[in-house]
Amino acid sequence: MKESGKYSYNTGSVPTFHDADYTVFACTLAISAFIGIFYAIKDRKKQTTDEYLLAGRSMHPIPVAMSLLSSFIPAITILGTPAEVYVYSTMYWWISVAMVITALGAGQIFIPIFYKLGITSVFQVFSTSKLQLGLKEPFHVLVN
């Protein structure tokens, strides 16, 4: 029995977008573009990188956490995880345990230090004047 509209390994037929699919896709792109244009116009007078990258350090922790999560877990991980679980079974869950331990460690050790220093990246640690470690010049050049 052949069902129309579904992929078939025998025939190689692939379903395509229909009107509703195109509408949802177009609305998603339009809403994303609208948000970007709105904030570009609203915040056009903000010129510092601190205001641009960190929203002036005035955002609620929830959107910041969601942004970090979305940049921490790339799309390839989300797409590849089911295959990894299929191949390696439940052993893949140990990666989740390690990721939770790492995230908690970073949240308790590194994030407070970065916040107190007023920096946003580990690459700024050695280039900031707030942190003087007394390192020799070759090491300073190596890490920068």
Coordinates of N, CA, C and O in Angstrom, one line a residue:
M1 N 0.8 -1.2 0.0 CA 0.0 0.0 0.0 C 0.9 1.2 0.0 O 1.8 1.4 0.8
K2 N 0.6 2.1 -0.9 CA 1.3 3.4 -1.0 C 0.5 4.5 -0.4 O -0.6 4.8 -0.8
E3 N 1.2 5.2 0.6 CA 0.5 6.4 1.2 C 1.0 7.6 0.5 O 2.3 7.8 0.3
S4 N 0.2 8.4 0.0 CA 0.6 9.6 -0.7 C 1.1 10.7 0.3 O 0.5 10.8 1.4
G5 N 2.1 11.5 0.0 CA 2.6 12.6 0.8 C 3.6 12.2 1.8 O 4.1 13.0 2.5
K6 N 4.0 10.9 1.9 CA 5.1 10.5 2.8 C 6.3 10.0 2.0 O 6.1 9.5 0.9
Y7 N 7.4 10.1 2.7 CA 8.6 9.6 2.0 C 8.6 8.1 1.9 O 8.2 7.4 2.8
S8 N 9.1 7.6 0.7 CA 9.1 6.2 0.5 C 10.5 5.8 0.1 O 11.1 6.4 -0.9
Y9 N 11.1 4.8 0.7 CA 12.4 4.4 0.3 C 12.4 3.7 -1.1 O 13.3 3.7 -1.8
N10 N 11.2 3.1 -1.4 CA 11.1 2.4 -2.7 C 11.0 3.4 -3.9 O 11.6 3.2 -4.9
T11 N 10.2 4.4 -3.7 CA 10.0 5.3 -4.8 C 10.9 6.6 -4.8 O 11.2 7.2 -5.8
G12 N 11.4 6.9 -3.6 CA 12.2 8.1 -3.4 C 11.5 9.4 -3.4 O 12.0 10.4 -3.5
S13 N 10.2 9.3 -3.3 CA 9.4 10.5 -3.3 C 9.5 11.3 -1.9 O 9.6 10.6 -0.9
V14 N 9.7 12.6 -2.0 CA 9.9 13.4 -0.9 C 8.8 14.4 -0.8 O 8.5 15.1 -1.8
P15 N 8.2 14.6 0.4 CA 7.1 15.6 0.5 C 7.7 17.0 0.4 O 8.9 17.2 0.8
T16 N 7.0 17.9 -0.1 CA 7.4 19.3 -0.2 C 6.6 20.2 0.7 O 5.5 19.8 1.2
F17 N 7.0 21.4 0.8 CA 6.2 22.4 1.5 C 4.9 22.7 0.9 O 4.8 22.7 -0.4
H18 N 3.9 22.9 1.7 CA 2.6 23.3 1.2 C 2.3 24.7 1.6 O 3.2 25.4 2.3
D19 N 1.2 25.3 1.3 CA 0.9 26.7 1.6 C 1.0 27.0 3.1 O 1.6 28.0 3.5
A20 N 0.5 26.1 3.9 CA 0.6 26.4 5.4 C 2.0 26.4 5.9 O 2.4 27.2 6.7
D21 N 2.8 25.5 5.3 CA 4.3 25.4 5.7 C 5.0 26.7 5.3 O 5.8 27.3 6.1
Y22 N 4.7 27.2 4.1 CA 5.4 28.4 3.6 C 4.9 29.6 4.5 O 5.7 30.5 4.8
T23 N 3.6 29.6 4.9 CA 3.1 30.7 5.7 C 3.8 30.7 7.1 O 4.2 31.8 7.5
V24 N 3.9 29.6 7.7 CA 4.6 29.5 9.0 C 6.1 29.9 8.9 O 6.6 30.7 9.7
F25 N 6.7 29.4 7.9 CA 8.1 29.8 7.6 C 8.3 31.3 7.4 O 9.2 31.9 8.0
A26 N 7.5 31.9 6.6 CA 7.5 33.3 6.3 C 7.2 34.1 7.5 O 7.9 35.1 7.8
C27 N 6.3 33.7 8.3 CA 5.9 34.4 9.5 C 7.1 34.4 10.5 O 7.4 35.4 11.2
T28 N 7.7 33.2 10.6 CA 8.9 33.1 11.5 C 10.0 34.1 11.1 O 10.6 34.8 12.0
L29 N 10.3 34.1 9.8 CA 11.4 35.0 9.4 C 11.0 36.5 9.5 O 11.8 37.3 9.9
A30 N 9.7 36.8 9.3 CA 9.2 38.2 9.4 C 9.3 38.6 10.8 O 9.7 39.8 11.1
I31 N 8.9 37.8 11.8 CA 8.9 38.2 13.2 C 10.4 38.4 13.6 O 10.7 39.3 14.3
S32 N 11.3 37.5 13.2 CA 12.7 37.6 13.6 C 13.2 38.9 13.0 O 14.0 39.6 13.7
A33 N 12.9 39.2 11.8 CA 13.4 40.4 11.1 C 12.8 41.7 11.8 O 13.5 42.6 12.0
F34 N 11.5 41.6 12.2 CA 10.9 42.7 12.9 C 11.6 43.0 14.2 O 11.8 44.2 14.5
I35 N 11.9 42.0 15.0 CA 12.5 42.1 16.3 C 13.9 42.8 16.1 O 14.3 43.7 16.8
G36 N 14.6 42.3 15.1 CA 16.0 42.9 14.8 C 15.9 44.3 14.4 O 16.7 45.2 14.9
I37 N 15.0 44.6 13.5 CA 14.9 46.0 13.0 C 14.4 46.9 14.1 O 14.8 48.1 14.3
F38 N 13.4 46.5 14.9 CA 12.9 47.3 16.0 C 14.0 47.6 17.0 O 14.1 48.8 17.4
Y39 N 14.8 46.7 17.4 CA 15.8 47.0 18.4 C 17.0 47.7 17.8 O 17.7 48.5 18.4
A40 N 17.2 47.6 16.5 CA 18.2 48.4 15.8 C 17.8 49.8 15.8 O 18.7 50.7 16.0
I41 N 16.6 50.1 15.5 CA 16.1 51.5 15.5 C 16.0 52.1 17.0 O 16.4 53.2 17.2
K42 N 15.5 51.2 17.9 CA 15.3 51.7 19.3 C 16.6 52.0 20.0 O 16.8 52.9 20.7
D43 N 17.6 51.2 19.7 CA 18.9 51.3 20.4 C 20.0 51.8 19.5 O 21.2 51.6 19.8
R44 N 19.7 52.6 18.5 CA 20.7 53.1 17.6 C 21.7 54.1 18.2 O 22.7 54.3 17.8
K45 N 21.3 54.7 19.4 CA 22.1 55.7 20.0 C 23.1 55.0 21.0 O 24.1 55.6 21.4
K46 N 22.9 53.7 21.3 CA 23.9 53.0 22.1 C 25.1 52.6 21.3 O 25.0 51.9 20.4
Q47 N 26.2 53.1 21.7 CA 27.4 52.9 20.9 C 28.5 52.0 21.5 O 29.4 51.6 20.8
T48 N 28.4 51.8 22.8 CA 29.4 51.0 23.4 C 29.2 49.5 23.2 O 28.1 49.1 23.1
T49 N 30.3 48.7 23.2 CA 30.1 47.3 23.1 C 29.5 46.7 24.3 O 28.8 45.7 24.2
D50 N 29.7 47.3 25.5 CA 29.1 46.8 26.7 C 27.5 46.8 26.6 O 26.9 45.9 26.9
E51 N 27.1 47.9 26.1 CA 25.6 48.1 25.9 C 25.1 47.1 24.8 O 24.0 46.5 24.9
Y52 N 25.9 46.9 23.7 CA 25.5 46.1 22.6 C 25.5 44.6 23.0 O 24.6 43.9 22.7
L53 N 26.6 44.2 23.5 CA 26.8 42.7 23.8 C 26.1 42.3 25.1 O 25.7 41.1 25.1
L54 N 26.1 43.1 26.0 CA 25.6 42.7 27.4 C 24.3 43.5 27.8 O 23.8 43.3 28.9
A55 N 23.7 44.2 26.9 CA 22.5 45.0 27.1 C 22.7 45.9 28.3 O 21.8 46.1 29.2
G56 N 23.8 46.5 28.5 CA 24.1 47.4 29.6 C 24.1 46.7 30.9 O 24.0 47.3 32.0
R57 N 24.3 45.4 30.9 CA 24.3 44.5 32.1 C 23.0 44.7 32.9 O 23.0 44.7 34.2
S58 N 21.9 44.9 32.2 CA 20.6 45.1 32.9 C 19.5 44.1 32.6 O 18.4 44.3 32.9
M59 N 19.9 43.0 31.9 CA 18.9 42.0 31.5 C 18.6 41.0 32.7 O 19.5 40.8 33.5
H60 N 17.4 40.5 32.7 CA 17.0 39.5 33.6 C 17.8 38.2 33.4 O 18.2 37.9 32.2
P61 N 18.1 37.4 34.4 CA 19.0 36.2 34.2 C 18.3 35.1 33.2 O 19.1 34.4 32.6
I62 N 17.0 35.1 33.1 CA 16.4 34.0 32.3 C 16.8 34.2 30.8 O 17.2 33.2 30.2
P63 N 16.6 35.4 30.2 CA 17.0 35.4 28.8 C 18.5 35.3 28.6 O 18.9 34.8 27.5
V64 N 19.3 35.7 29.5 CA 20.7 35.5 29.4 C 21.0 34.0 29.5 O 21.8 33.5 28.7
A65 N 20.4 33.3 30.4 CA 20.6 31.8 30.4 C 20.2 31.1 29.2 O 20.8 30.2 28.7
M66 N 19.0 31.5 28.6 CA 18.5 30.9 27.4 C 19.5 31.2 26.2 O 19.8 30.4 25.4
S67 N 20.0 32.4 26.2 CA 21.0 32.8 25.1 C 22.3 31.9 25.3 O 22.8 31.4 24.3
L68 N 22.8 31.8 26.5 CA 24.0 31.0 26.7 C 23.7 29.5 26.4 O 24.6 28.9 25.8
L69 N 22.5 29.0 26.7 CA 22.2 27.6 26.4 C 22.1 27.4 24.9 O 22.7 26.4 24.4
S70 N 21.5 28.4 24.2 CA 21.4 28.2 22.7 C 22.8 28.3 22.0 O 23.0 27.7 21.0
S71 N 23.7 29.0 22.6 CA 25.0 29.1 22.0 C 25.9 28.0 22.4 O 26.9 27.7 21.8
F72 N 25.6 27.4 23.6 CA 26.4 26.4 24.2 C 26.2 25.0 23.5 O 27.1 24.2 23.3
I73 N 24.9 24.8 23.1 CA 24.5 23.5 22.5 C 24.3 23.8 21.0 O 23.2 24.3 20.7
P74 N 25.2 23.5 20.2 CA 25.0 23.8 18.7 C 23.9 22.9 18.1 O 23.6 21.8 18.7
A75 N 23.5 23.3 17.0 CA 22.4 22.5 16.3 C 22.9 21.1 15.9 O 22.1 20.2 15.9
I76 N 24.2 21.0 15.6 CA 24.7 19.6 15.2 C 24.6 18.7 16.4 O 24.3 17.5 16.2
T77 N 24.7 19.2 17.6 CA 24.5 18.3 18.8 C 23.1 17.8 18.9 O 22.8 16.7 19.2
I78 N 22.2 18.8 18.7 CA 20.7 18.4 18.8 C 20.4 17.4 17.7 O 19.6 16.5 17.9
L79 N 20.9 17.6 16.5 CA 20.6 16.7 15.4 C 21.3 15.3 15.5 O 20.8 14.3 15.1
G80 N 22.5 15.3 16.1 CA 23.3 14.1 16.2 C 23.1 13.2 17.4 O 23.4 12.1 17.4
T81 N 22.5 13.8 18.4 CA 22.3 13.1 19.7 C 21.4 11.8 19.5 O 21.8 10.8 20.1
P82 N 20.3 11.9 18.8 CA 19.5 10.6 18.6 C 20.3 9.5 18.0 O 20.2 8.3 18.4
A83 N 21.2 9.8 17.0 CA 22.0 8.8 16.4 C 23.0 8.2 17.4 O 23.3 7.0 17.5
E84 N 23.6 9.1 18.2 CA 24.6 8.7 19.2 C 23.9 7.8 20.3 O 24.5 6.8 20.7
V85 N 22.7 8.1 20.7 CA 22.0 7.3 21.7 C 21.7 6.0 21.0 O 21.8 4.9 21.7
Y86 N 21.3 6.0 19.8 CA 21.0 4.7 19.1 C 22.2 3.8 19.0 O 22.2 2.6 19.3
V87 N 23.4 4.4 18.7 CA 24.6 3.6 18.5 C 25.2 3.2 19.9 O 25.5 2.0 20.1
Y88 N 25.3 4.1 20.8 CA 25.9 3.8 22.1 C 25.0 3.5 23.3 O 25.4 3.4 24.4
S89 N 23.7 3.5 23.0 CA 22.7 3.2 24.0 C 22.8 4.2 25.2 O 23.0 5.4 25.0
T90 N 22.6 3.7 26.4 CA 22.5 4.6 27.5 C 23.8 5.2 28.0 O 23.9 6.0 28.8
M91 N 24.9 4.7 27.4 CA 26.2 5.2 27.8 C 26.4 6.7 27.4 O 27.2 7.4 28.0
Y92 N 25.6 7.1 26.5 CA 25.6 8.5 26.1 C 25.2 9.5 27.2 O 25.6 10.6 27.2
W93 N 24.4 9.0 28.1 CA 23.9 9.8 29.2 C 25.1 10.3 30.1 O 24.9 11.3 30.8
W94 N 26.2 9.6 30.1 CA 27.3 10.0 30.9 C 27.9 11.4 30.4 O 28.4 12.1 31.2
I95 N 27.7 11.6 29.2 CA 28.1 13.0 28.6 C 27.2 14.0 29.3 O 27.7 15.1 29.6
S96 N 25.9 13.8 29.5 CA 25.1 14.7 30.1 C 25.5 15.0 31.6 O 25.4 16.1 32.0
V97 N 25.9 13.9 32.3 CA 26.4 14.1 33.6 C 27.6 15.0 33.7 O 27.7 15.9 34.5
A98 N 28.5 14.8 32.7 CA 29.7 15.6 32.7 C 29.4 17.0 32.3 O 30.0 18.0 32.9
M99 N 28.5 17.2 31.4 CA 28.1 18.6 31.0 C 27.5 19.3 32.2 O 27.7 20.5 32.4
V100 N 26.7 18.7 33.0 CA 26.0 19.3 34.2 C 27.1 19.7 35.2 O 27.1 20.8 35.7
I101 N 28.0 18.8 35.5 CA 29.1 19.1 36.4 C 30.0 20.3 35.9 O 30.3 21.2 36.7
T102 N 30.3 20.3 34.6 CA 31.1 21.4 34.0 C 30.3 22.7 34.1 O 30.9 23.7 34.4
A103 N 29.0 22.7 33.8 CA 28.3 23.9 33.8 C 28.2 24.5 35.2 O 28.3 25.7 35.5
L104 N 28.0 23.6 36.2 CA 27.9 24.0 37.6 C 29.2 24.6 38.1 O 29.3 25.6 38.8
G105 N 30.3 23.9 37.7 CA 31.7 24.4 38.0 C 32.0 25.8 37.4 O 32.5 26.7 38.1
A106 N 31.6 25.9 36.1 CA 31.9 27.2 35.5 C 31.0 28.3 36.1 O 31.5 29.4 36.3
G107 N 29.8 27.9 36.4 CA 28.9 28.9 37.1 C 29.3 29.4 38.4 O 29.1 30.5 38.8
Q108 N 30.0 28.5 39.2 CA 30.4 28.8 40.5 C 31.8 29.4 40.6 O 32.2 30.1 41.5
I109 N 32.7 29.1 39.6 CA 34.1 29.5 39.6 C 34.3 30.6 38.7 O 34.8 31.7 39.1
F110 N 34.1 30.4 37.4 CA 34.5 31.4 36.4 C 33.6 32.6 36.2 O 34.0 33.7 36.1
I111 N 32.3 32.4 36.2 CA 31.3 33.4 36.0 C 31.4 34.5 37.0 O 31.5 35.7 36.7
P112 N 31.5 34.2 38.3 CA 31.6 35.3 39.3 C 32.9 36.1 39.1 O 32.9 37.4 39.3
I113 N 34.0 35.5 38.7 CA 35.3 36.2 38.5 C 35.2 37.1 37.3 O 35.5 38.3 37.3
F114 N 34.6 36.6 36.2 CA 34.4 37.4 35.0 C 33.5 38.6 35.3 O 33.7 39.7 34.8
Y115 N 32.5 38.4 36.1 CA 31.5 39.4 36.4 C 32.2 40.5 37.2 O 32.0 41.7 36.9
K116 N 33.0 40.1 38.2 CA 33.7 41.1 39.1 C 34.7 41.9 38.2 O 34.9 43.1 38.5
L117 N 35.4 41.3 37.3 CA 36.3 41.9 36.5 C 35.7 42.8 35.4 O 36.3 43.6 34.8
G118 N 34.4 42.5 35.1 CA 33.7 43.3 34.1 C 34.1 42.9 32.7 O 34.1 43.7 31.8
I119 N 34.5 41.6 32.5 CA 34.9 41.1 31.2 C 33.8 40.1 30.7 O 33.0 39.6 31.5
T120 N 33.9 39.8 29.4 CA 32.9 38.9 28.8 C 33.5 37.7 28.2 O 32.8 36.8 27.7
S121 N 34.8 37.6 28.1 CA 35.5 36.5 27.5 C 36.8 36.1 28.2 O 37.4 37.0 28.8
V122 N 37.2 34.9 28.1 CA 38.4 34.4 28.8 C 39.6 35.1 28.1 O 40.6 35.3 28.7
F123 N 39.4 35.5 26.8 CA 40.5 36.2 26.1 C 40.8 37.6 26.6 O 41.9 38.1 26.4
Q124 N 39.9 38.1 27.4 CA 40.1 39.5 27.9 C 40.8 39.4 29.3 O 41.3 40.4 29.8
V125 N 41.0 38.2 29.9 CA 41.6 38.1 31.2 C 43.0 38.7 31.2 O 43.4 39.5 32.1
F126 N 43.8 38.4 30.2 CA 45.2 38.8 30.2 C 45.4 40.1 29.5 O 46.5 40.7 29.6
S127 N 44.4 40.7 28.9 CA 44.5 42.0 28.3 C 43.9 43.1 29.1 O 44.1 44.2 28.7
T128 N 43.3 42.8 30.2 CA 42.7 43.8 31.0 C 43.7 44.3 32.0 O 44.6 43.6 32.5
S129 N 43.6 45.6 32.4 CA 44.5 46.1 33.4 C 44.0 45.9 34.8 O 44.7 46.1 35.7
K130 N 42.8 45.3 34.9 CA 42.3 45.1 36.3 C 42.9 43.8 36.9 O 42.9 43.6 38.1
L131 N 43.5 43.0 36.1 CA 44.1 41.7 36.6 C 45.5 41.7 36.3 O 46.0 41.6 35.2
Q132 N 46.3 41.9 37.4 CA 47.8 41.9 37.2 C 48.3 40.6 37.9 O 48.3 40.5 39.1
L133 N 48.8 39.7 37.0 CA 49.3 38.5 37.6 C 50.8 38.5 37.6 O 51.4 37.5 38.1
G134 N 51.5 39.5 37.1 CA 52.9 39.5 37.1 C 53.5 38.5 36.2 O 54.6 37.9 36.5
L135 N 52.8 38.2 35.1 CA 53.3 37.2 34.1 C 54.4 37.8 33.3 O 54.4 39.0 33.0
K136 N 55.3 36.9 32.8 CA 56.4 37.4 32.0 C 55.8 37.7 30.6 O 54.8 37.2 30.2
E137 N 56.5 38.5 29.8 CA 56.1 38.9 28.5 C 55.8 37.8 27.5 O 54.8 37.8 26.8
P138 N 56.7 36.8 27.4 CA 56.5 35.7 26.5 C 55.1 35.0 26.7 O 54.4 34.6 25.8
F139 N 54.8 34.7 28.0 CA 53.6 34.1 28.3 C 52.4 35.0 28.0 O 51.4 34.5 27.5
H140 N 52.5 36.3 28.2 CA 51.5 37.2 27.9 C 51.2 37.2 26.4 O 50.1 37.2 26.0
V141 N 52.2 37.2 25.6 CA 52.1 37.1 24.2 C 51.5 35.8 23.7 O 50.6 35.8 22.8
L142 N 51.8 34.7 24.4 CA 51.3 33.4 24.0 C 49.8 33.3 24.2 O 49.1 32.8 23.4
V143 N 49.3 33.8 25.3 CA 47.9 33.7 25.6 C 47.1 34.8 24.8 O 45.9 34.6 24.7
N144 N 47.7 35.8 24.4 CA 46.9 36.8 23.6 C 47.1 36.5 22.2 O 46.6 36.4 21.3

